Coordinates of C-alpha atoms and ligand atoms in Angstrom, one line a residue:
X1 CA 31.7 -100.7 100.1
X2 CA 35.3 -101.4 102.1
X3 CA 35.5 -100.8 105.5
X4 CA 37.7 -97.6 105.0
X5 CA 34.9 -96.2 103.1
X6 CA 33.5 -93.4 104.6
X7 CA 29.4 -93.9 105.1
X8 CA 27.4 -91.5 102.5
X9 CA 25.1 -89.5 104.3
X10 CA 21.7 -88.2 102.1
X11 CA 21.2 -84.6 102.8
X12 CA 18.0 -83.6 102.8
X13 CA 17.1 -79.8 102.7
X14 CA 13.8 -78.2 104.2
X15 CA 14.6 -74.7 103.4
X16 CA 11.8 -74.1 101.0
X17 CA 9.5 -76.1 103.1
X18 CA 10.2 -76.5 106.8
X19 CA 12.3 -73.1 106.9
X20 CA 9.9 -71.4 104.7
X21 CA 6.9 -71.1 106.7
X22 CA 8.1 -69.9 110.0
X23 CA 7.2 -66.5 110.7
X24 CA 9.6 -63.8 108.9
X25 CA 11.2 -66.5 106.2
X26 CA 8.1 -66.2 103.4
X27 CA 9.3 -66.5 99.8
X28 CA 7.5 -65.7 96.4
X29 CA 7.7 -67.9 93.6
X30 CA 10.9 -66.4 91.5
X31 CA 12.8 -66.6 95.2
X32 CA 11.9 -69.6 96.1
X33 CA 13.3 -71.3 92.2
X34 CA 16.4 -69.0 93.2
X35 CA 16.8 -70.8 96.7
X36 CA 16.6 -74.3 95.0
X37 CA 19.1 -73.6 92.4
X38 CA 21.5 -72.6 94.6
X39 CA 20.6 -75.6 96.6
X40 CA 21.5 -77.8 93.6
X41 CA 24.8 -76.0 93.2
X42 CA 25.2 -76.7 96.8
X43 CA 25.4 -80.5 96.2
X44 CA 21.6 -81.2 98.3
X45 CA 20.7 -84.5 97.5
X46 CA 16.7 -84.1 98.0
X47 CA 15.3 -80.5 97.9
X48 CA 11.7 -80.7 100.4
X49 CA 10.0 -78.4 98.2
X50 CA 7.3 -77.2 100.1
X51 CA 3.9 -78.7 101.0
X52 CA 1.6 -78.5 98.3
X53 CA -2.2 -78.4 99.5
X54 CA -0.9 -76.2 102.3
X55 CA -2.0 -73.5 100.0
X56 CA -2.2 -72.2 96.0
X57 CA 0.8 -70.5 96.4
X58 CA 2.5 -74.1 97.6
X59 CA 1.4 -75.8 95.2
X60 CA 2.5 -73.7 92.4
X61 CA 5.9 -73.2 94.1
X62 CA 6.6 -77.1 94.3
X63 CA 5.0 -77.7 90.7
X64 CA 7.3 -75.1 88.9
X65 CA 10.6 -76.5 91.2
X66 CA 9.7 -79.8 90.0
X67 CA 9.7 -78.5 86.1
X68 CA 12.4 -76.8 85.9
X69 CA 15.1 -77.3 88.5
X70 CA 17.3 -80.3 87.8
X71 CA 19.7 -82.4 89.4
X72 CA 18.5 -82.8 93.3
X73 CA 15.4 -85.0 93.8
X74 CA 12.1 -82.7 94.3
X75 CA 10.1 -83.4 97.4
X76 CA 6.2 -82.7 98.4
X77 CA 5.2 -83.0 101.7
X78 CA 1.7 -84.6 102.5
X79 CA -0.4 -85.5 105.2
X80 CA -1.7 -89.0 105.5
X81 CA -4.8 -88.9 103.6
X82 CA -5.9 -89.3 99.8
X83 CA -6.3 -85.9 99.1
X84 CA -2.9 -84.9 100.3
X85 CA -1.2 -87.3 98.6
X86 CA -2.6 -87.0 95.3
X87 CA -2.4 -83.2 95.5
X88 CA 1.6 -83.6 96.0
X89 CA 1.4 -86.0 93.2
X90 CA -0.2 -83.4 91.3
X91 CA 2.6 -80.4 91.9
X92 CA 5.5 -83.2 91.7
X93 CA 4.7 -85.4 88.4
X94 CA 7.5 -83.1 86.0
X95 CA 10.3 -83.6 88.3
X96 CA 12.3 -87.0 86.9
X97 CA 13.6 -87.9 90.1
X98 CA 10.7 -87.2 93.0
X99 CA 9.9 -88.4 96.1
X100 CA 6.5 -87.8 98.1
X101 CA 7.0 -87.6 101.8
X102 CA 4.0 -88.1 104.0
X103 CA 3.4 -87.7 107.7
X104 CA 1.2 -88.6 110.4
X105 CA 1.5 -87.6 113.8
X106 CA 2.2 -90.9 116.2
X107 CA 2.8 -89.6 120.1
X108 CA 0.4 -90.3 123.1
X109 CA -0.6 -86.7 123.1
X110 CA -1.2 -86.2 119.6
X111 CA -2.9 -89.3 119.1
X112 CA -5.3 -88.5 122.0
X113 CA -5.5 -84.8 121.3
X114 CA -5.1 -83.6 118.0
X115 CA -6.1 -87.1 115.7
X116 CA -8.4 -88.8 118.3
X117 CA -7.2 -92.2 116.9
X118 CA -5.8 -95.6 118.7
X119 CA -2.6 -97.2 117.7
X120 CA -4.2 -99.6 114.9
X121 CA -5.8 -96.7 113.8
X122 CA -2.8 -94.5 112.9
X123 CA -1.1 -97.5 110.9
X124 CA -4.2 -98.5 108.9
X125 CA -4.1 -94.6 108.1
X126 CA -0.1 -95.1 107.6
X127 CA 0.0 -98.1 105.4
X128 CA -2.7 -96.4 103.2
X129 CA -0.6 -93.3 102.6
X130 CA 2.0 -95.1 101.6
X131 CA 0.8 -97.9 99.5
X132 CA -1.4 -94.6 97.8
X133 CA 2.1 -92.5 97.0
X134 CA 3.6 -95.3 96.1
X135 CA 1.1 -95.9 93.5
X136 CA 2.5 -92.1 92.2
X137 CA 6.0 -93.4 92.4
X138 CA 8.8 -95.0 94.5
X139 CA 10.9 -92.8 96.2
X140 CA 8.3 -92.9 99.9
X141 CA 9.1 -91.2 102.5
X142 CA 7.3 -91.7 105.4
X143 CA 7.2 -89.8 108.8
X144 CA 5.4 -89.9 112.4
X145 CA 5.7 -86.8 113.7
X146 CA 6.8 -86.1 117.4
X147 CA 8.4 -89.1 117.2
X148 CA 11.0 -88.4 119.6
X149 CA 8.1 -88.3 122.4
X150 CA 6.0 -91.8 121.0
X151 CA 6.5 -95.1 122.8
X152 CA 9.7 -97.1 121.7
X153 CA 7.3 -100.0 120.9
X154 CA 4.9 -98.8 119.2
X155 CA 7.0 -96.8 117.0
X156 CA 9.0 -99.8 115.9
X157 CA 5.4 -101.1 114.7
X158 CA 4.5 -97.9 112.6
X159 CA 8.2 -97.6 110.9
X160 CA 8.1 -101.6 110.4
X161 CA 4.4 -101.4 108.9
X162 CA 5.5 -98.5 107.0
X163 CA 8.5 -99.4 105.2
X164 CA 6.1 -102.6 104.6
X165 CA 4.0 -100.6 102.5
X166 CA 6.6 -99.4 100.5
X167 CA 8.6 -96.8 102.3
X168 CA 12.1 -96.5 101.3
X169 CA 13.0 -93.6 103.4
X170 CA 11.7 -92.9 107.4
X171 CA 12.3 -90.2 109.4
X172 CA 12.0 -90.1 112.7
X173 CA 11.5 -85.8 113.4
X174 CA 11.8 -84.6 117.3
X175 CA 9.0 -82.6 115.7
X176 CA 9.1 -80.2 119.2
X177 CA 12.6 -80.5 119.7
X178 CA 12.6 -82.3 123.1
X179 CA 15.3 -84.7 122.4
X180 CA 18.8 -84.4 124.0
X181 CA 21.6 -86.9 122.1
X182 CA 22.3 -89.8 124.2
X183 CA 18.4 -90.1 124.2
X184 CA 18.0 -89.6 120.6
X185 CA 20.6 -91.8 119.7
X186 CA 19.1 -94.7 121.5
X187 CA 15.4 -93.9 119.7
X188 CA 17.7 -94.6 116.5
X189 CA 19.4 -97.7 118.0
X190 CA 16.2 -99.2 119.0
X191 CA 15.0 -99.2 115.4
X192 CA 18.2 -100.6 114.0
X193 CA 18.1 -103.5 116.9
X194 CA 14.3 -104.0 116.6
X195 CA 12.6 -103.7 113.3
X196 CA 13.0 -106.5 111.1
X197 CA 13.2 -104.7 107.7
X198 CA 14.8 -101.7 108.8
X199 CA 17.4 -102.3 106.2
X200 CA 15.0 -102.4 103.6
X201 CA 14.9 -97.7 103.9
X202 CA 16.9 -95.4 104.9
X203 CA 16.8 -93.7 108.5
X204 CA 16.2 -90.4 108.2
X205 CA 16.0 -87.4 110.9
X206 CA 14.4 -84.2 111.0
X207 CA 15.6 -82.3 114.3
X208 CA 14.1 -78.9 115.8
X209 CA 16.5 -76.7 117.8
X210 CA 14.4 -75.7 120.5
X211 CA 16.9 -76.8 123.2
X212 CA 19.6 -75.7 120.8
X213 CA 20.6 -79.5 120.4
X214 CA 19.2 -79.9 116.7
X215 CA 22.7 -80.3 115.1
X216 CA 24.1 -82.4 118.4
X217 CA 21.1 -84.9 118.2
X218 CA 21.5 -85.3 113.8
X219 CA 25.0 -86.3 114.8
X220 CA 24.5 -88.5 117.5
X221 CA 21.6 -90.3 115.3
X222 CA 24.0 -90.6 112.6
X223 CA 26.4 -92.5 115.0
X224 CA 23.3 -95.1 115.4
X225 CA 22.6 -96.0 112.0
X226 CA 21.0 -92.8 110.5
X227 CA 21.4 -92.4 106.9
X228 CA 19.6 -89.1 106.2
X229 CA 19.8 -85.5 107.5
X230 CA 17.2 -82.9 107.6
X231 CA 18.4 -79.9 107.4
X232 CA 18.3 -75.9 106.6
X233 CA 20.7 -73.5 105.2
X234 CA 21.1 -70.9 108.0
X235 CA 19.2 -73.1 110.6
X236 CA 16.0 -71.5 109.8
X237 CA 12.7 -73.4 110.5
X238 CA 10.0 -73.3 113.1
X239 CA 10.1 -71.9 116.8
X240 CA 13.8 -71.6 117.1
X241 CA 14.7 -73.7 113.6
X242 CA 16.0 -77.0 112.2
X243 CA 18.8 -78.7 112.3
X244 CA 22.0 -76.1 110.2
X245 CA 22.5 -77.3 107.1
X246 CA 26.1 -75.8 107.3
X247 CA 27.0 -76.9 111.2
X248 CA 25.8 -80.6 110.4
X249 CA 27.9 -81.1 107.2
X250 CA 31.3 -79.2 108.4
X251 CA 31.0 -80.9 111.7
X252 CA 30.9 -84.4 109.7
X253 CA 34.0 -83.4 107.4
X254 CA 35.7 -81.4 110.0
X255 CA 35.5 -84.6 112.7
X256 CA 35.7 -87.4 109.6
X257 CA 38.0 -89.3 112.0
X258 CA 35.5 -90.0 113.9
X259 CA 31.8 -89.8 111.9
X260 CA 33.4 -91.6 109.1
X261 CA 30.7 -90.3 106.9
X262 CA 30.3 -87.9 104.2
X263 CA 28.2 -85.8 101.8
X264 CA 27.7 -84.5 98.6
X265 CA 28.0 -81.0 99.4
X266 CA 29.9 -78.8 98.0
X267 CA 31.0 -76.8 100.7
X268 CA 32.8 -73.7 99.6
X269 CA 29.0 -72.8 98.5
X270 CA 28.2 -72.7 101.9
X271 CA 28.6 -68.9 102.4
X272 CA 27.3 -67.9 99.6
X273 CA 24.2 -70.0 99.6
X274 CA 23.2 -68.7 103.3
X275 CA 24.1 -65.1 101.9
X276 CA 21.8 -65.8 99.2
X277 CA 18.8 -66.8 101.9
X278 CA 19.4 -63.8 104.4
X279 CA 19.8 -61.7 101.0
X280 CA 15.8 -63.3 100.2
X281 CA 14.1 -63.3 103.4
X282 CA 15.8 -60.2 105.4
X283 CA 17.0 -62.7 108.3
X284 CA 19.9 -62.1 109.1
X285 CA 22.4 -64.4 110.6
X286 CA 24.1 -63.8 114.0
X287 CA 27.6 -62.5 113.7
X288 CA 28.9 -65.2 116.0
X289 CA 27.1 -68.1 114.0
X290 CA 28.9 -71.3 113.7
X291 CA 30.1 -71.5 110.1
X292 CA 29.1 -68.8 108.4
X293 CA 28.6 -66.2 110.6
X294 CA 30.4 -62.9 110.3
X295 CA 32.8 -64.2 113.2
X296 CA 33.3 -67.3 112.7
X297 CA 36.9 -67.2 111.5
X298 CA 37.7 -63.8 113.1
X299 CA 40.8 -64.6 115.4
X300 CA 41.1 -61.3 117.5
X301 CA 42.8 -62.5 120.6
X302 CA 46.2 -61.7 120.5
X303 CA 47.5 -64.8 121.5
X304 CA 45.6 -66.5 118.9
X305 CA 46.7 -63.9 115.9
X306 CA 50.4 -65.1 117.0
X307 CA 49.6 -68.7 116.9
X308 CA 47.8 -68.2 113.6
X309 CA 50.1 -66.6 111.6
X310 CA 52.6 -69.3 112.9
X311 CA 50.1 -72.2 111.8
X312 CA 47.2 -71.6 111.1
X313 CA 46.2 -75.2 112.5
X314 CA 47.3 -74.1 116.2
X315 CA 43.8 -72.4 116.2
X316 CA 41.7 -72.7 113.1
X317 CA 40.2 -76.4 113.0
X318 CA 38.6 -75.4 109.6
X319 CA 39.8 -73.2 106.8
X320 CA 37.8 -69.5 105.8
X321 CA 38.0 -71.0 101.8
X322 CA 37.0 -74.7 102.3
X323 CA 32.9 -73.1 103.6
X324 CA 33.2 -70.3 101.1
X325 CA 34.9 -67.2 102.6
X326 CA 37.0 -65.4 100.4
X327 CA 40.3 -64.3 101.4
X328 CA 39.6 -60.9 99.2
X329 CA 36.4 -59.2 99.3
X330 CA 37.1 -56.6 97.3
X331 CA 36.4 -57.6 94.0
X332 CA 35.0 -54.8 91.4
X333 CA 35.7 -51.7 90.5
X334 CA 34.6 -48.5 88.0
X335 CA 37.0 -50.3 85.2
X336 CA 35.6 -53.6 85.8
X337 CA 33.5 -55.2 82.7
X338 CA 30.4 -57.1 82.3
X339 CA 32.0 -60.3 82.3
X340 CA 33.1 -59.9 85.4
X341 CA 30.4 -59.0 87.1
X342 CA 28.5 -61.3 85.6
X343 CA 31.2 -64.0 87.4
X344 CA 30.9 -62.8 90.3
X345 CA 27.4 -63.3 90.1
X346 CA 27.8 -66.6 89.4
X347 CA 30.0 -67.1 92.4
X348 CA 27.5 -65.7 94.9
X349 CA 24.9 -68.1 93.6
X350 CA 23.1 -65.7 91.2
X351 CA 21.3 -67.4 87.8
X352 CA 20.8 -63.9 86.0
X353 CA 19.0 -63.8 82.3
X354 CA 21.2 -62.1 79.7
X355 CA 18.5 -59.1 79.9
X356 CA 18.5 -59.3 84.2
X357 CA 22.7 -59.0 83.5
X358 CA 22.4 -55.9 81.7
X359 CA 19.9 -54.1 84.0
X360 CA 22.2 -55.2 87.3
X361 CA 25.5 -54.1 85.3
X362 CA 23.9 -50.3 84.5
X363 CA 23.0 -50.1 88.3
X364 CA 26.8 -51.4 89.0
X365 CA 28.0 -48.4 87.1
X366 CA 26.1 -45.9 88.6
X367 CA 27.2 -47.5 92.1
X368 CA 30.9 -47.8 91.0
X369 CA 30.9 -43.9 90.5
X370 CA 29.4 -43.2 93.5
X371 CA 31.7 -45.5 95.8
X372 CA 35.7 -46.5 95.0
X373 CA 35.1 -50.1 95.5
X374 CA 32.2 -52.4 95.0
X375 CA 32.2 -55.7 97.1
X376 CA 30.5 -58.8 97.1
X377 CA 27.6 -57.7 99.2
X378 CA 27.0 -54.4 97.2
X379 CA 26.7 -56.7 94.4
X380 CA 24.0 -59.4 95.7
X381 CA 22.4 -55.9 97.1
X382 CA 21.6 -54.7 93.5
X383 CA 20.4 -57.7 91.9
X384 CA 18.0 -58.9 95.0
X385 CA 17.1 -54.7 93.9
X386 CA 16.4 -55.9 90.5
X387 CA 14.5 -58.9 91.1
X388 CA 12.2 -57.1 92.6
X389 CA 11.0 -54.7 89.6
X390 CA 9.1 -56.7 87.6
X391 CA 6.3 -55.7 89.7
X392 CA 6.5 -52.8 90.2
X393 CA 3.2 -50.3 89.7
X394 CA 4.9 -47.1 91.3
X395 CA 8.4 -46.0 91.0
X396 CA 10.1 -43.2 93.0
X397 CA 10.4 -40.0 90.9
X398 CA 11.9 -37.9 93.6
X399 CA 11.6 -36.4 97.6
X400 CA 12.1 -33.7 99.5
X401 CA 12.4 -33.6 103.6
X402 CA 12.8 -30.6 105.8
X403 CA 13.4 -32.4 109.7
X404 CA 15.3 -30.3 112.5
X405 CA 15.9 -31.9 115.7
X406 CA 12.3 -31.7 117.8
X407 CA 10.6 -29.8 115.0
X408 CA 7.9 -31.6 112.8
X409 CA 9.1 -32.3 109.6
X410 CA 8.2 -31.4 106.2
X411 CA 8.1 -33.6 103.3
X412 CA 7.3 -34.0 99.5
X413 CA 7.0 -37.4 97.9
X414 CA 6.3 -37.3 93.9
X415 CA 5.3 -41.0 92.4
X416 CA 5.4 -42.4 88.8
X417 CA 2.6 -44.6 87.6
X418 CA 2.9 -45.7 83.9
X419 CA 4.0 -42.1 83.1
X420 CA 1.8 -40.4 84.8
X421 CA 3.2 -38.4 88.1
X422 CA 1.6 -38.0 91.1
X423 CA 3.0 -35.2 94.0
X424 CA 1.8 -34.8 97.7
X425 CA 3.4 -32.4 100.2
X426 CA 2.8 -33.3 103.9
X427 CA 3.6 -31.6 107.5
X428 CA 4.0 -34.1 110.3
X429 CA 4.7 -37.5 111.4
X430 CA 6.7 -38.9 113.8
X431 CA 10.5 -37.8 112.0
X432 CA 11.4 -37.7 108.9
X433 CA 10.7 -42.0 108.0
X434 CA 6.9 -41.9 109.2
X435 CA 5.8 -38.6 107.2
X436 CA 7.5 -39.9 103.9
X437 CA 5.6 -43.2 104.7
X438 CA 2.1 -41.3 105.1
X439 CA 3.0 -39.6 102.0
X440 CA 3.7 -42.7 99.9
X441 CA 0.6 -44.3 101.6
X442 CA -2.0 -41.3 101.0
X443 CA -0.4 -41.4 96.9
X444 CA -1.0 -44.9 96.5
X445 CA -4.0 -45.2 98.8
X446 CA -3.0 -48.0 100.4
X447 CA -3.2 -47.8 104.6
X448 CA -0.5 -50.6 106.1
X449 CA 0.9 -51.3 109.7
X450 CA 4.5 -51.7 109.5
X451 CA 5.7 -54.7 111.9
X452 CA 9.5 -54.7 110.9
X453 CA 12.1 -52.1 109.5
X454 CA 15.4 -52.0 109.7
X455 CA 18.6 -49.7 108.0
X456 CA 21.8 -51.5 107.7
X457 CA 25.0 -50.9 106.2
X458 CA 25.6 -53.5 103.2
X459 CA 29.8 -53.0 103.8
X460 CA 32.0 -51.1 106.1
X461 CA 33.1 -47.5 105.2
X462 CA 31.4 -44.3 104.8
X463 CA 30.6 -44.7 101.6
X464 CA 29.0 -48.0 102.1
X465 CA 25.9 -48.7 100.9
X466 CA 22.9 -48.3 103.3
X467 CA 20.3 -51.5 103.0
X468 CA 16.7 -51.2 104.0
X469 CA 14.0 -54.2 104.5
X470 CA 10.7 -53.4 105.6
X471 CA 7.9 -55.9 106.3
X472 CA 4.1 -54.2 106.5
X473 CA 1.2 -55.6 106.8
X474 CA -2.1 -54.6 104.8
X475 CA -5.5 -56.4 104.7
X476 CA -4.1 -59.5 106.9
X477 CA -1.3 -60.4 104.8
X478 CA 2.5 -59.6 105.3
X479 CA 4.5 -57.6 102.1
X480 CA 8.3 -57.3 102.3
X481 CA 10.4 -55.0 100.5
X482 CA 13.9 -53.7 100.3
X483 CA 15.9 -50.5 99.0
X484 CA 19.3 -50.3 98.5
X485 CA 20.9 -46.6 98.3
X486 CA 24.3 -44.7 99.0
X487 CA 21.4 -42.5 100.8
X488 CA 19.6 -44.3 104.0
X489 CA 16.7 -42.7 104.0
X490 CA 16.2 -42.7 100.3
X491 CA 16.9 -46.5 100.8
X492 CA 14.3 -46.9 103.8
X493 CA 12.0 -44.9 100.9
X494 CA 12.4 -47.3 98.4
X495 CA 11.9 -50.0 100.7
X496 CA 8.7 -48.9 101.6
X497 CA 7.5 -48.5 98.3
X498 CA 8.6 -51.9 97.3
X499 CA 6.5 -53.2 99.6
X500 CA 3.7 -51.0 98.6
X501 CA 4.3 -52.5 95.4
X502 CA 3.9 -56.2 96.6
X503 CA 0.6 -55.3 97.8
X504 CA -0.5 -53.7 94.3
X505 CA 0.5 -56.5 93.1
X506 CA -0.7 -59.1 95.3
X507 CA 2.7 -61.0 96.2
X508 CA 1.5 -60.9 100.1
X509 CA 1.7 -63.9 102.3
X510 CA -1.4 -64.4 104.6
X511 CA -0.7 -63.8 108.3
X512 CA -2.3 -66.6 109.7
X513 CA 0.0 -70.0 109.6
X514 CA -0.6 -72.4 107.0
X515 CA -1.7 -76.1 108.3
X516 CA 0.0 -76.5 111.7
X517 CA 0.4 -79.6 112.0
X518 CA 4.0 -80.7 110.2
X519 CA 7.2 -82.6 110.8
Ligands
ZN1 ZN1 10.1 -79.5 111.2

């Protein structure tokens, strides 16, 4: 490599693992193969995958990713003992290019508290992991969790014994995100200055936002020596999230004078990969979110408008089209053909069947009638609408609803179950919402607490289309759904039913966390 050759930093993504069990961000199976397709069309380099004895549902998730998706490397995440390890063996063997990550927790405070074990201890149990995964194969990466708050000294031991064993990658997480940059930086420069072999792995990092310095401390550890990124699409993660996938890259292109480093990713995917996530989970992003937030190009100061449409660089430091925005949203219309949907699509990070194509493109022609023009959102709105059919036990065969301002409303809900239809007429409720509700949950006889629910519009106008997610809880497990109508409450309907749906067919995610303890 010259001199003038920029540095090639690794991304490494923990959407699917580190982003996907914070509360709120739960994925099945078909979503989470979505989110790591688009991840590989994003230009990640390693895909963390999830953490496979965490739970069945892990396990299977990581085994099919590592099956079927190609071109990123597949990750598993284990903790430090046999059963761990061979376990993310297990779910990873299919993918060509895998790594197994392992982790064991190496502060004063979790030694003492949570693993009761002394320094020699925690390497024995270290070097064991290692040398065990890298029995499986040779892409190793090992971490020691909090280890933004262990010793200086003694984590130069673990990392050095570590990469001994075999590790070729180790990342060094602020696991609670208690790190600030200068600090951070110098945890970094200590291991490049200190460990003999350090040039023998890459140095990784794995940064929590909790001071909202998770992006600030990636860079400053990159500065130092660091190699790899951890990272999420949309920030998402534990507590208050990881590092941005999005703010970390675009700061490292945008400020290439001075980083000097680069990535693989492909960045006008940017936008539509985190419109893909919030699509998925229901989070949605913050309008004033770096990158790809609604805002983030919006220039409404009048000054700045002048300035702008003088040149553009007085003000804009990035351009809308290099992170994904397009210039024109408007995209289909009544005339438009299946090809073209089928593009855009594409373009918003969608990997439809011929069969799922045909299904989305009826419900595009039914919307098209209903509403002049049909933008990009309306269109990831109906497929996330189909993807969610499959399972379906009960579809909506109609509703009726009497409400007056103050008075107790009247409604009629009639269900379809394999052809057979099933009508109940109710008086009461709090409004309108909570008596169709009751209704759909007397029909199906299935009695849930709803925790979340909110109505949004998909895209400006009148017309626009009114989105509904709904999260519900029923027997201590958590069911999302989502309706999509030119009709709000018929969408907050459909939204509830889909979740009623989930819990018929079992695609619930248990309330309680999965193993706490992670990077
Ligand atoms: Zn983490």
């Amino acid at each position: 490599m010259s001199a003038t050759e920029p540095r090639r930093i690794v991304i490494f993504d923990t959407t699917l693992r580190d982003g996907e069990q914070s509360p709120g961000c739960s994925m099945n199976l078909d979503e989470k193969l979505e989110v790591a397709q688009a991840l590989v069309d994003l230009g990640v380099d390693v895909i963390e995958a999830g953490f496979p004895i965490a739970s069945p549902g892990d396990f299977e998730s990581v085994r099919e990713i590592a099956r079927t998706v190609r071109g990123s490397t597949i990750c598993g995440l284990a903790r430090c003992n046999e059963k761990d390890v061979d376990r993310a063996w297990e779910a990873l063997q299919d993918a060509p290019d895998a790594r197994i990550h392992v982790f064991l927790a190496t502060s004063a405070i979790h030694r003492e508290f949570k693993l009761r074990m002394d320094m020699d201890e925690i390497i024995r149990r270290a070097v064991e992991s290692v040398k065990r995964a890298k029995g499986y194969c040779d892409n190793i990466e090992f971490s020691p969790e909090d280890a933004a708050r262990t010793e200086p000294d003694f984590l130069c031991r673990v990392v050095e014994a570590a990469i001994a064993a075999g590790a070729t990658t180790v990342n060094i997480p602020d696991t609670v995100g208690y790190a600030t940059p200068t600090h951070f930086g110098g945890v970094i420069k200590n291991l490049v200055n200190r460990v003999p072999n350090i040039d023998q792995a890459v140095i990784s990092v794995h940064c929590h936002n909790d001071l909202g310095l998770a992006v600030a401390n990636s860079l400053s550890a990159v500065e130092q020596g660091a190699g790899q990124i951890e990272c999420t699409i949309n920030g998402i993660g534990e507590r208050a999230g990881n590092c941005s996938l999005e703010e970390v890259v675009m700061a490292m292109r945008t400020r290439n004078d001075y980083y000097h480093a680069t990535t693989r990713i492909n960045t006008p995917r940017l936008v539509p990969t985190s419109r893909l996530l919030t699509n998925i989970t229901g989070m949605q992003v913050q309008r004033n979110k770096a990158i790809v937030g609604r805002n983030a190009f919006a220039h409404e100061a009048g000054i700045h408008q002048d300035g702008m449409l003088k040149e553009p660089t007085t003000y804009e430091i990035m351009r809308p089209e290099d992170v994904g925005f397009t210039k024109t949203d408007l995209v289909l219309g009544k005339h438009s053909g299946r090809a073209a949907l089928a593009d855009r699509a594409k373009a918003l990070g969608y990997h439809l069947t011929a069969e799922q194509l045909q299904e989305v493109f009826d419900e595009f022609k039914r919307l098209a009638d209903k509403k002049k023009e049909v933008y990009d959102a309306d269109i990831a709105a109906l497929i996330e609408k189909r993807m969610n059919v499959a399972e379906d036990v009960w579809t909506l065969s109609g509703y009726d609803v009497h409400a007056t301002g103050g008075g107790t409303p009247t409604v009629s809900v009639t269900l379809d179950r394999g052809g057979e239809k099933i009508s109940r007429t109710n008086t009461g409720g709090d409004g309108p919402l909570d008596a169709l509700f009751r209704t759909i949950e007397e029909i199906t006889d299935t009695s849930v607490v709803v925790r979340d629910f909110r109505v949004h519009s998909v895209t400006r106008g009148k017309d626009a289309q009114g989105e509904s997610t709904i999260e519900i809880e029923h027997q201590g497990r958590v069911y999302r759904g989502r309706g999509v109508s030119t009709d709000t409450v018929e969408a907050a309907t459909l939204a509830f039913l889909n979740a009623v749906n989930r819990v018929a067919a079992g695609a619930g995610q248990p309330l309680e966390a999965r193993p706490h303890d992670a990077v």
